[in-house]
Coordinates of C-alpha atoms and ligand atoms in Angstrom, one line a residue:
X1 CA 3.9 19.7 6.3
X2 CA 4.1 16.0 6.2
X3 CA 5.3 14.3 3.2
X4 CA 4.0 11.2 2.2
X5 CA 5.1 8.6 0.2
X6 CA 2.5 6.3 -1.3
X7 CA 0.3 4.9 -3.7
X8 CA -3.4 5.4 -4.1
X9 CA -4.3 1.6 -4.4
X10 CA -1.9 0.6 -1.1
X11 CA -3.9 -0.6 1.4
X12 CA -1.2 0.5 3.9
X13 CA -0.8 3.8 2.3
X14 CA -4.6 4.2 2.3
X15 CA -4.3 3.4 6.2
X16 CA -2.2 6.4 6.8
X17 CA -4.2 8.8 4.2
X18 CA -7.7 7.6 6.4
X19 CA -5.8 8.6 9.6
X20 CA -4.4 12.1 7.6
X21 CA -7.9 12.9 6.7
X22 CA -9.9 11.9 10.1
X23 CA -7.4 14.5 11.7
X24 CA -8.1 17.3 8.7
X25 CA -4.4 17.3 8.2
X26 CA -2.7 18.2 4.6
X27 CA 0.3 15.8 3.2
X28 CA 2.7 16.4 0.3
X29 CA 2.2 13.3 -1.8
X30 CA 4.9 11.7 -3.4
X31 CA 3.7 8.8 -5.7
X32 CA 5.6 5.6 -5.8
X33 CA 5.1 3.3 -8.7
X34 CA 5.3 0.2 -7.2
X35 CA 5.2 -1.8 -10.6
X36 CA 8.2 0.3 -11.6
X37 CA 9.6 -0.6 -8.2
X38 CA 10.4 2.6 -7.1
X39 CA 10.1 1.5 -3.4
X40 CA 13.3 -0.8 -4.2
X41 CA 15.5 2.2 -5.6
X42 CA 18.9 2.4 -3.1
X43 CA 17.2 6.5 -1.7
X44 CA 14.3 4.5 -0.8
X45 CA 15.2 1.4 1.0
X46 CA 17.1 4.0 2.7
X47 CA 14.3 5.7 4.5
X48 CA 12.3 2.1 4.4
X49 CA 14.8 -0.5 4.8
X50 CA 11.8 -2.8 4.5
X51 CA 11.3 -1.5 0.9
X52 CA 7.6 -1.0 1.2
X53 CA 5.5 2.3 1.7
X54 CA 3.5 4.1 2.8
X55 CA 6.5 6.0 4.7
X56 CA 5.3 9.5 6.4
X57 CA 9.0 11.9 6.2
X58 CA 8.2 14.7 9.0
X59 CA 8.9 18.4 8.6
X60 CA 12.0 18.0 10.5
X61 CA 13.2 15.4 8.3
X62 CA 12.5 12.0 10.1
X63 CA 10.5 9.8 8.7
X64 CA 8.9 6.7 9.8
X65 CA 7.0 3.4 7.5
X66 CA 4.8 0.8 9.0
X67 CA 1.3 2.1 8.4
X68 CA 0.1 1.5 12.3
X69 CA 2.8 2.9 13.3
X70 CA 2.9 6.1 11.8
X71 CA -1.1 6.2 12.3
X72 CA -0.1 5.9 15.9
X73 CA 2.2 8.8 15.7
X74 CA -0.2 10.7 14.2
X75 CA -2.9 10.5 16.5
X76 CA -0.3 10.8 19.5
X77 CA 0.9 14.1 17.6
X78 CA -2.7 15.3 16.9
X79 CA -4.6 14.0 19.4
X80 CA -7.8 15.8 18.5
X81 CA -10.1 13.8 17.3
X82 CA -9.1 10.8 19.4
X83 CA -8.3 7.9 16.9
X84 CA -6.9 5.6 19.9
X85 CA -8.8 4.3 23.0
X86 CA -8.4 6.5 25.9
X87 CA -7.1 3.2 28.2
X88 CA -4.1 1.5 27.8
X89 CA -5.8 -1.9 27.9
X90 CA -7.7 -0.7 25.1
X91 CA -4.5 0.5 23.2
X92 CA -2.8 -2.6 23.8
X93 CA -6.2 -4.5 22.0
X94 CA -6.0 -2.2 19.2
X95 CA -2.2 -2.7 18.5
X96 CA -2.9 -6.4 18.6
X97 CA -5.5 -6.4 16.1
X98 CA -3.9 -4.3 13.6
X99 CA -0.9 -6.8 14.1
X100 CA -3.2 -9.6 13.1
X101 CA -4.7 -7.9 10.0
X102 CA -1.1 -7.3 9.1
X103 CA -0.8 -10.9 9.3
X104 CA -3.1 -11.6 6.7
X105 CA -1.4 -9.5 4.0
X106 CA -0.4 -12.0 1.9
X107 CA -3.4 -13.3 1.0
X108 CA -4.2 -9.9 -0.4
X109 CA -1.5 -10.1 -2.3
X110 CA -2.8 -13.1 -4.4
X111 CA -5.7 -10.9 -5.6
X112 CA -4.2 -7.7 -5.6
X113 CA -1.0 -8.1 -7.2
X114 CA -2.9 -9.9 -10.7
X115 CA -4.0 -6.2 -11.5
X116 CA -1.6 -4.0 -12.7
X117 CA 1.4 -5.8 -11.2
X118 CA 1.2 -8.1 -13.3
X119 CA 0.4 -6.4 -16.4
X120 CA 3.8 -5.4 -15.9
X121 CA 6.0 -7.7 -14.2
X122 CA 4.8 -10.8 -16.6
X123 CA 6.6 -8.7 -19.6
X124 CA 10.0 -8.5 -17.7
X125 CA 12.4 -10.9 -19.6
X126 CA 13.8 -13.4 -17.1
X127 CA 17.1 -11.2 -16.5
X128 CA 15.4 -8.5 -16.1
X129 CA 13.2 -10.4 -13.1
X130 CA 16.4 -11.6 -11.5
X131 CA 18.2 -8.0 -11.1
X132 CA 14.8 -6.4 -9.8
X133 CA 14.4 -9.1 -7.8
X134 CA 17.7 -8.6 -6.5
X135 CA 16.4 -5.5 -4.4
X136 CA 14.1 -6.9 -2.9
X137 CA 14.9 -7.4 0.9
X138 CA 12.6 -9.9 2.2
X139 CA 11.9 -13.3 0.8
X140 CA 8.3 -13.2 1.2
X141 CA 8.1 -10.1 -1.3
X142 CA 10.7 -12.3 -3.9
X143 CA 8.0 -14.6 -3.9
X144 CA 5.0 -12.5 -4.5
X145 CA 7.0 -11.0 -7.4
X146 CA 8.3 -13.7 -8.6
X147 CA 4.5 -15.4 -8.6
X148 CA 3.2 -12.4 -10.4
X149 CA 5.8 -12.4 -13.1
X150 CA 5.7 -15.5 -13.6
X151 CA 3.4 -18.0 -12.1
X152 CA -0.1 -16.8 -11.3
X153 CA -2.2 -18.0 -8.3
X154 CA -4.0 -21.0 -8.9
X155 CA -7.5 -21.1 -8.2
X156 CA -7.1 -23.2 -5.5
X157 CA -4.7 -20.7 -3.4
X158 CA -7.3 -17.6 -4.6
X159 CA -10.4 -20.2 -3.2
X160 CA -7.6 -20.4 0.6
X161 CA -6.9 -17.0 0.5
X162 CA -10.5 -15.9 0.7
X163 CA -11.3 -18.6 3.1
X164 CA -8.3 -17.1 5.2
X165 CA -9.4 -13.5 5.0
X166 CA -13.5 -14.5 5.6
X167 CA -12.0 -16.3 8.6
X168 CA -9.4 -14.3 10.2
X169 CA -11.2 -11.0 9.2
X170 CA -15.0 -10.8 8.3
X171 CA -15.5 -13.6 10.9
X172 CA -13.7 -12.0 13.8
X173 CA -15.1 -8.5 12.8
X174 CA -18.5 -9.7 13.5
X175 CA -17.7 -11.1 16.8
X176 CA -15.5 -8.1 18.1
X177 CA -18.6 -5.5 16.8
X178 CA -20.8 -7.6 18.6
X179 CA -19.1 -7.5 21.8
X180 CA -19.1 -4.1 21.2
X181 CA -22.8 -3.8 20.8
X182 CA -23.4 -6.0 24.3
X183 CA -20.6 -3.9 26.0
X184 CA -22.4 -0.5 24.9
X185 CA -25.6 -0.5 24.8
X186 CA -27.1 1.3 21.9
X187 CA -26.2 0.0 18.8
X188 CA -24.7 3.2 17.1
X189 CA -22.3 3.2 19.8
X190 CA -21.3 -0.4 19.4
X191 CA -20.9 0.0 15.8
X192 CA -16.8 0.1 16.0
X193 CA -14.3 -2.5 16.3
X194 CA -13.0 -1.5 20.3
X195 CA -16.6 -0.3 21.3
X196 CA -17.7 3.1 21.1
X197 CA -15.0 5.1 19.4
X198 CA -14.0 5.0 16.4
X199 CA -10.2 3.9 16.0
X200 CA -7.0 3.0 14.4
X201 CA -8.3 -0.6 15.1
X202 CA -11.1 0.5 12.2
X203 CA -8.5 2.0 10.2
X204 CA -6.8 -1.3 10.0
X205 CA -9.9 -2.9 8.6
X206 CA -10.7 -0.5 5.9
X207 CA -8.5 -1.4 3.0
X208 CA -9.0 -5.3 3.4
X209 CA -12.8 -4.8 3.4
X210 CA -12.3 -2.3 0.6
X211 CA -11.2 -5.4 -1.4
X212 CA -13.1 -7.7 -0.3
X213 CA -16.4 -6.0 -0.9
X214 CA -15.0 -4.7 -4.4
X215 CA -13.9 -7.7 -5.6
X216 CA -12.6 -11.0 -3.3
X217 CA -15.8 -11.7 -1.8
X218 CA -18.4 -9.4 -1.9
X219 CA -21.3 -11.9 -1.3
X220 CA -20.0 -11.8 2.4
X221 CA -20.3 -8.6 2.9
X222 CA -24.0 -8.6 3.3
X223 CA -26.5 -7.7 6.0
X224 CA -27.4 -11.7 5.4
X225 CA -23.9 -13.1 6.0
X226 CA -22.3 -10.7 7.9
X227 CA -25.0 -8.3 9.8
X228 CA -22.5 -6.0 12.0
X229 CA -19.3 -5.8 9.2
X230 CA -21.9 -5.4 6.3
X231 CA -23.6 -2.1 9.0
X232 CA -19.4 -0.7 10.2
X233 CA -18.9 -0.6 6.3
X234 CA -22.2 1.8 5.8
X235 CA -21.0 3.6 8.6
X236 CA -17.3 4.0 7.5
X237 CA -18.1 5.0 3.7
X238 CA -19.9 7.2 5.0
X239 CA -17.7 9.2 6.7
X240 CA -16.3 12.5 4.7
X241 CA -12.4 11.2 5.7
X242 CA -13.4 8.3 3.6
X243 CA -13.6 10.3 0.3
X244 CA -11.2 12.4 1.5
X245 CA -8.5 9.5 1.6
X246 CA -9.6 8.7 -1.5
X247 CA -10.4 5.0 -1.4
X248 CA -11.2 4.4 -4.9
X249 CA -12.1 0.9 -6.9
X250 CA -8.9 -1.0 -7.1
X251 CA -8.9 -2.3 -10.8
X252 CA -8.2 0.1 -13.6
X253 CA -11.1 -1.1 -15.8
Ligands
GSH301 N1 3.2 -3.7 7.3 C1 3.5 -2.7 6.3 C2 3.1 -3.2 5.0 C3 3.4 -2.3 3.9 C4 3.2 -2.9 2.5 O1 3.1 -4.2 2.3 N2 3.1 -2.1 1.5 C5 2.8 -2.6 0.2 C6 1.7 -1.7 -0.5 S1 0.2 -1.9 0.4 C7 4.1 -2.5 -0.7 O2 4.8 -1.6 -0.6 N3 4.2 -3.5 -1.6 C8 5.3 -3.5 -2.6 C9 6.2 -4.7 -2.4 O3 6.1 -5.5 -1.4 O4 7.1 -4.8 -3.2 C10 2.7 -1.4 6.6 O5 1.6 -1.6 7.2 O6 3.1 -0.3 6.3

């Protein structure tokens, strides 16, 4: 059996639990505290020299992190149902898109980091601060920490984050399900983000709109603003992988 380490408010770890459950499959779960900073302990960053989860550790042992990845190897590994397009142009699409979504992470980060993050990393004393953030191996993460301990997002870079997510997600989501629409016919079959079947590329998506919709900008996630996101997000809450996965409200309260 897999063993998977993660946390249930990761939006990467919520990637791989989506892909898990689409395929019926059971995991082990090993909970990481990432306000504890578990992920930066020395076994960790052993298995994840990137010291970030989710990281999926295979019953012989290997294990592998990056979230599209490792849904990848999943679906590659379980091919049944089919969570990648059958054509290698249309693998090559999805692996591009889910590189681009990765790309937005950091505005994520602005929002999702204030919640419990913070809560804890704002009563670290400033020695404290500087050995945790000692572990941390890249220099975008330093930031983010140090921001959240110590120097919350303005309102200004909360207002540009949205803006960057509206653009570079809802706003290409719309025209991508559209094309899909035109390229397929009948609209159930256009409802998904390569076309016809439902994907990885979806996958992607799911946390980020999760957010979004809960609390970064739900009043764009409407049948008014955005028609064909505000109809795939019906459509994907409604499938029983969705509860399975367990994609519950971010905040605590
Ligand atoms: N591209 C990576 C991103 C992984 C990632 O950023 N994970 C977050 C949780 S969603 C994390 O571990 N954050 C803690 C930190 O950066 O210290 C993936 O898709 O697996």
């Amino acid at each position: 059996m897999y063993v998977l380490y993660h946390a249930w408010r990761s939006s990467a770890s919520r990637r791989v639990r989506l892909c898990l459950a689409e395929k019926g499959l059971a995991f082990e779960s090993r909970l990481i505290d990432l306000a504890r900073m578990e992920h930066h302990a020395p076994a960790f960053l052993k298995l994840n020299p990137n010291g970030v989860i989710p990281l999926l550790v295979l019953a012989d042992g290997r294990s592998l992190y990056e979230s599209g990845t490792i849904c990848e190897y999943i679906d590659e590994t379980h091919p049944e149902p089919p969570l990648r397009p059958a054509d290698a142009f249309g693998r090559a699409a999805m692996r591009n898109w889910i590189r681009h979504v990765d790309g937005l992470i950091g505005n994520l980060i602005v929002f999702n980091w204030a919640h419990s993050m913070a809560k804890v990393a704002t009563q670290w004393s400033d020695a404290e601060l500087a050995e945790k953030l000692k572990n941390v191996p890249s220099k975008e993460r330093r930031e983010a920490w140090l921001r959240t301990a110590r120097k919350p997002y303005t309102e200004e870079e909360r207002a540009e984050a949205r803006d960057k997510l509206t653009v570079g997600l809802l706003d290409r989501m719309e025209a991508m399900l559209a094309a899909g629409a035109r390229g397929h016919g009948a609209r159930d079959e256009g409802v998904w983000l390569l076309g016809a079947r439902y994907s990885i590329a979806d996958i992607a998506a799911v946390p980020f709109i999760k957010r979004l919709d809960e609390e970064i900008a739900p009043h764009e996630i409407t049948a008014a603003k955005h028609p064909r996101v505000h109809a795939w997000w019906q459509a994907i809450q409604a499938r029983p992988a969705f509860a399975a996965a367990r994609i519950g409200p971010f905040s605590e309260t």
